Amino acid sequence: MFIDNHCHVFSEYYNDIDAVIKNCKLHNINKIIISGTDISSNMEVLELVNKYDIVYGTIGFHPTELDDFKDSYFDWLESNIDNNKIIGIGEIGLDYHYDNTDKNKQIEVFKRQLCIAEKHGMPIIVHSRDSMGDTYNILERYKLNGVIHCFSGSVEMAREFTKIGYYIGVGGIITYKNAKTIKEVVKDISLSYILLETDSPYLSPEPFRGKVNYPSNIPLIAKAIADIKSVSITDVARVTTSNSESVFDFFRK
Ligand code: NI
């Protein structure tokens, strides 16, 4: 039994979501967490969690989706997190990859969402690209927990994040030949800090690199981790599922 802790299964990317969900069940994926990134995908998350038993959701505003961001979205976020299948705030964070990034706006929107998460006691799904230092310095000041999704930092950074309450999200990149750093991270940190994720439709694991990704590819990621840590794939499934259950409240009332 596996959980895909982070994906974007939206109609924008998939013609047949029924089939994607059905395929999860065939591959022993019994829960998937779909994360919104902007107002329209967040609204779709609310529909999908109501429609499919295995789908759980998180809602939030992603740092590269802030062009049309309105202040009223904070109220929208707060008024929609009481749904019992919405189990976290995300995908939120900082992304300094592009030169035209408005860092101050990203930081402000990130912090406002952290306050909402703190107020409601919800875990967060963090996106951090070329911004590990700032992300850490901000998160350190909040009493929160969650996952650093698609972790791309060093072994030292991974250790620091686990010390302040964060799990390390590991996805398809772990199967790539040239992905040296994340392999070192997985080797170094305890399996009890790792969460599996596909980030579908992005970042397909080998042998599907470059193609559309699916939550049903989770076992390929689990296999790569099992090989690095010299444990069985069953152990990876068992431990990472239990990790996920300690971060997210799947039985929210
Ligand atoms: Ni994502």
Short mmCIF file of C-alpha atoms and ligand atoms in Angstrom, two decimals:
data_model
loop_
_atom_site.label_atom_id
_atom_site.label_comp_id
_atom_site.label_asym_id
_atom_site.label_seq_id
_atom_site.Cartn_x
_atom_site.Cartn_y
_atom_site.Cartn_z
CA MET A 1 0.00 0.00 0.00
CA PHE A 2 1.38 3.38 -1.06
CA ILE A 3 0.42 7.04 -0.78
CA ASP A 4 1.25 9.63 -3.43
CA ASN A 5 1.81 12.62 -1.16
CA HIS A 6 1.94 15.23 -3.88
CA CYS A 7 0.45 15.46 -7.36
CA HIS A 8 -1.53 17.75 -9.64
CA VAL A 9 -4.15 15.50 -11.22
CA PHE A 10 -6.22 18.19 -12.93
CA SER A 11 -8.38 18.17 -16.08
CA GLU A 12 -5.88 20.60 -17.62
CA TYR A 13 -3.37 17.69 -17.82
CA TYR A 14 -5.51 14.54 -17.95
CA ASN A 15 -8.43 13.75 -20.26
CA ASP A 16 -9.66 10.86 -18.17
CA ILE A 17 -9.24 11.39 -14.42
CA ASP A 18 -11.54 8.41 -13.70
CA ALA A 19 -8.97 6.19 -15.42
CA VAL A 20 -6.04 7.77 -13.52
CA ILE A 21 -7.79 7.04 -10.21
CA LYS A 22 -8.74 3.52 -11.23
CA ASN A 23 -5.14 2.82 -12.20
CA CYS A 24 -3.95 3.97 -8.75
CA LYS A 25 -6.07 1.28 -7.13
CA LEU A 26 -4.64 -1.35 -9.51
CA HIS A 27 -1.10 -0.33 -8.48
CA ASN A 28 -1.75 -0.46 -4.75
CA ILE A 29 -1.85 3.33 -4.32
CA ASN A 30 -4.66 3.78 -1.85
CA LYS A 31 -4.46 7.52 -1.24
CA ILE A 32 -3.29 10.45 -3.33
CA ILE A 33 -2.93 14.05 -2.23
CA ILE A 34 -3.71 16.60 -4.93
CA SER A 35 -2.26 20.07 -4.37
CA GLY A 36 -3.70 23.25 -5.83
CA THR A 37 -1.44 26.08 -6.96
CA ASP A 38 -3.80 28.91 -7.98
CA ILE A 39 -7.47 29.83 -7.56
CA SER A 40 -8.82 27.63 -10.37
CA SER A 41 -6.80 24.51 -9.47
CA ASN A 42 -7.71 25.00 -5.79
CA MET A 43 -11.38 25.00 -6.75
CA GLU A 44 -10.85 21.81 -8.73
CA VAL A 45 -9.20 20.22 -5.67
CA LEU A 46 -12.43 20.82 -3.74
CA GLU A 47 -14.42 19.04 -6.47
CA LEU A 48 -12.00 16.11 -6.75
CA VAL A 49 -11.90 15.33 -3.02
CA ASN A 50 -15.68 15.12 -3.00
CA LYS A 51 -15.79 12.92 -6.07
CA TYR A 52 -13.13 10.26 -5.32
CA ASP A 53 -12.67 8.33 -2.08
CA ILE A 54 -8.88 7.95 -2.46
CA VAL A 55 -8.32 11.64 -3.23
CA TYR A 56 -7.30 14.06 -0.46
CA GLY A 57 -6.38 17.65 -1.11
CA THR A 58 -4.34 20.63 -0.08
CA ILE A 59 -5.06 24.18 -1.16
CA GLY A 60 -2.66 27.09 -1.42
CA PHE A 61 -1.03 29.64 -3.67
CA HIS A 62 2.23 28.74 -5.40
CA PRO A 63 5.05 31.32 -5.62
CA THR A 64 5.17 31.33 -9.43
CA GLU A 65 1.37 31.73 -9.75
CA LEU A 66 1.03 35.16 -8.17
CA ASP A 67 0.52 37.41 -11.22
CA ASP A 68 -3.25 37.67 -10.72
CA PHE A 69 -3.15 37.11 -6.99
CA LYS A 70 -5.76 39.02 -5.02
CA ASP A 71 -5.74 39.74 -1.29
CA SER A 72 -9.23 38.25 -1.01
CA TYR A 73 -7.67 34.81 -1.77
CA PHE A 74 -6.44 34.60 1.81
CA ASP A 75 -10.07 34.73 2.99
CA TRP A 76 -11.03 32.21 0.32
CA LEU A 77 -8.31 29.87 1.59
CA GLU A 78 -9.39 30.19 5.19
CA SER A 79 -13.04 29.63 4.42
CA ASN A 80 -12.37 26.44 2.46
CA ILE A 81 -10.01 24.53 4.72
CA ASP A 82 -12.75 23.20 6.97
CA ASN A 83 -13.59 20.50 4.41
CA ASN A 84 -12.53 17.25 6.14
CA LYS A 85 -10.69 15.99 3.05
CA ILE A 86 -8.55 19.12 2.86
CA ILE A 87 -5.60 18.03 4.96
CA GLY A 88 -2.98 20.73 4.44
CA ILE A 89 -1.99 24.10 3.00
CA GLY A 90 0.01 23.96 -0.22
CA GLU A 91 1.61 24.14 -2.59
CA ILE A 92 3.22 27.22 -1.08
CA GLY A 93 6.78 28.47 -0.87
CA LEU A 94 9.52 30.40 -2.64
CA ASP A 95 10.90 30.05 -6.14
CA TYR A 96 13.87 32.21 -7.14
CA HIS A 97 14.65 30.28 -10.30
CA TYR A 98 13.47 32.96 -12.70
CA ASP A 99 15.07 36.42 -12.93
CA ASN A 100 11.74 38.26 -13.01
CA THR A 101 10.77 36.92 -9.58
CA ASP A 102 9.21 39.41 -7.17
CA LYS A 103 10.83 38.03 -4.03
CA ASN A 104 9.07 40.38 -1.63
CA LYS A 105 5.64 39.44 -2.93
CA GLN A 106 6.49 35.73 -2.74
CA ILE A 107 7.72 36.07 0.83
CA GLU A 108 4.64 38.04 1.89
CA VAL A 109 2.16 35.56 0.36
CA PHE A 110 4.14 32.64 1.80
CA LYS A 111 4.14 34.10 5.32
CA ARG A 112 0.42 34.95 5.24
CA GLN A 113 -0.33 31.33 4.34
CA LEU A 114 1.98 30.07 7.08
CA CYS A 115 -0.03 32.13 9.57
CA ILE A 116 -3.26 30.54 8.32
CA ALA A 117 -1.71 27.06 8.63
CA GLU A 118 -0.50 27.84 12.13
CA LYS A 119 -3.87 29.23 13.21
CA HIS A 120 -5.69 26.11 11.97
CA GLY A 121 -3.01 23.60 12.99
CA MET A 122 -2.52 22.30 9.46
CA PRO A 123 0.60 20.84 7.85
CA ILE A 124 2.11 22.57 4.82
CA ILE A 125 3.45 21.42 1.46
CA VAL A 126 6.46 23.55 0.64
CA HIS A 127 7.88 24.35 -2.78
CA SER A 128 11.45 25.64 -2.57
CA ARG A 129 13.51 26.18 -5.69
CA ASP A 130 16.84 28.05 -5.57
CA SER A 131 15.60 29.47 -2.26
CA MET A 132 16.55 26.90 0.41
CA GLY A 133 18.21 29.39 2.77
CA ASP A 134 15.30 31.86 2.82
CA THR A 135 12.78 29.01 3.07
CA TYR A 136 14.56 27.58 6.09
CA ASN A 137 14.99 30.95 7.82
CA ILE A 138 11.27 31.66 7.47
CA LEU A 139 10.00 28.20 8.47
CA GLU A 140 12.23 28.12 11.49
CA ARG A 141 10.16 30.95 13.00
CA TYR A 142 6.79 29.13 12.78
CA LYS A 143 5.45 26.24 14.79
CA LEU A 144 4.49 24.10 11.83
CA ASN A 145 5.18 20.75 10.26
CA GLY A 146 4.82 19.35 6.77
CA VAL A 147 6.90 18.33 3.80
CA ILE A 148 9.59 19.97 1.68
CA HIS A 149 8.25 18.69 -1.60
CA CYS A 150 10.62 17.62 -4.41
CA PHE A 151 13.54 18.27 -2.09
CA SER A 152 16.52 19.70 -3.98
CA GLY A 153 18.86 20.78 -1.19
CA SER A 154 22.02 19.31 0.30
CA VAL A 155 22.36 16.58 2.91
CA GLU A 156 23.06 19.25 5.54
CA MET A 157 19.91 21.20 4.61
CA ALA A 158 17.82 18.00 4.72
CA ARG A 159 19.08 17.29 8.24
CA GLU A 160 18.22 20.84 9.35
CA PHE A 161 14.68 20.64 7.94
CA THR A 162 14.00 17.32 9.65
CA LYS A 163 15.09 18.88 12.96
CA ILE A 164 12.42 21.59 12.72
CA GLY A 165 9.54 19.26 11.85
CA TYR A 166 9.71 18.67 8.12
CA TYR A 167 9.69 15.52 6.04
CA ILE A 168 11.63 15.22 2.79
CA GLY A 169 9.51 14.68 -0.33
CA VAL A 170 11.21 12.35 -2.81
CA GLY A 171 9.95 11.91 -6.36
CA GLY A 172 10.94 10.73 -9.84
CA ILE A 173 14.29 12.55 -9.86
CA ILE A 174 15.64 9.83 -7.54
CA THR A 175 15.53 7.46 -10.55
CA TYR A 176 17.66 9.71 -12.78
CA LYS A 177 21.25 8.71 -13.39
CA ASN A 178 22.68 12.21 -12.84
CA ALA A 179 20.67 13.00 -9.67
CA LYS A 180 23.63 12.80 -7.31
CA THR A 181 22.52 15.09 -4.48
CA ILE A 182 19.06 13.64 -3.81
CA LYS A 183 20.60 10.15 -3.81
CA GLU A 184 23.05 11.31 -1.12
CA VAL A 185 20.17 12.81 0.86
CA VAL A 186 18.13 9.58 0.70
CA LYS A 187 21.17 7.57 1.70
CA ASP A 188 21.92 9.83 4.65
CA ILE A 189 18.57 10.54 6.28
CA SER A 190 16.40 7.97 8.02
CA LEU A 191 13.56 6.41 6.04
CA SER A 192 11.32 7.73 8.80
CA TYR A 193 11.71 11.25 7.32
CA ILE A 194 10.88 10.38 3.70
CA LEU A 195 7.56 10.85 1.91
CA LEU A 196 6.87 9.48 -1.59
CA GLU A 197 5.47 11.77 -4.26
CA THR A 198 5.12 11.85 -8.02
CA ASP A 199 4.41 15.57 -8.64
CA SER A 200 2.32 14.30 -11.60
CA PRO A 201 2.08 15.34 -14.41
CA TYR A 202 5.72 16.46 -13.98
CA LEU A 203 8.99 14.63 -13.30
CA SER A 204 8.16 11.11 -14.48
CA PRO A 205 10.51 8.49 -13.06
CA GLU A 206 12.60 6.29 -15.34
CA PRO A 207 11.79 4.61 -17.70
CA PHE A 208 9.11 7.25 -18.40
CA ARG A 209 11.31 10.34 -18.04
CA GLY A 210 10.01 13.18 -20.25
CA LYS A 211 6.50 11.69 -20.51
CA VAL A 212 3.34 12.57 -18.59
CA ASN A 213 3.60 11.27 -15.03
CA TYR A 214 0.92 9.37 -13.06
CA PRO A 215 0.44 8.66 -9.33
CA SER A 216 0.54 4.95 -10.28
CA ASN A 217 4.31 5.41 -10.90
CA ILE A 218 4.92 5.64 -7.13
CA PRO A 219 6.28 2.04 -6.90
CA LEU A 220 9.13 2.99 -9.30
CA ILE A 221 10.19 5.72 -6.86
CA ALA A 222 9.82 3.37 -3.89
CA LYS A 223 12.00 0.80 -5.67
CA ALA A 224 14.79 3.35 -6.26
CA ILE A 225 14.73 4.31 -2.57
CA ALA A 226 14.69 0.65 -1.50
CA ASP A 227 17.81 0.02 -3.63
CA ILE A 228 19.70 3.01 -2.21
CA LYS A 229 18.88 2.09 1.38
CA SER A 230 19.24 -1.68 0.89
CA VAL A 231 15.79 -2.43 2.28
CA SER A 232 12.78 -4.10 0.70
CA ILE A 233 10.16 -2.18 -1.27
CA THR A 234 7.63 -3.46 1.30
CA ASP A 235 9.60 -1.70 4.04
CA VAL A 236 9.64 1.52 2.02
CA ALA A 237 5.86 1.26 1.53
CA ARG A 238 5.19 0.53 5.19
CA VAL A 239 7.46 3.22 6.68
CA THR A 240 6.60 6.00 4.23
CA THR A 241 2.86 5.31 4.61
CA SER A 242 3.19 5.56 8.36
CA ASN A 243 5.21 8.81 7.92
CA SER A 244 2.43 10.21 5.79
CA GLU A 245 -0.18 9.26 8.38
CA SER A 246 1.75 11.12 11.05
CA VAL A 247 1.93 14.32 8.96
CA PHE A 248 -1.60 14.33 7.52
CA ASP A 249 -4.86 13.69 9.33
CA PHE A 250 -6.72 11.46 6.88
CA PHE A 251 -9.53 11.02 9.37
CA ARG A 252 -10.21 14.70 9.94
CA LYS A 253 -13.59 15.38 11.46
NI NI B 1 4.00 20.28 -7.30
#
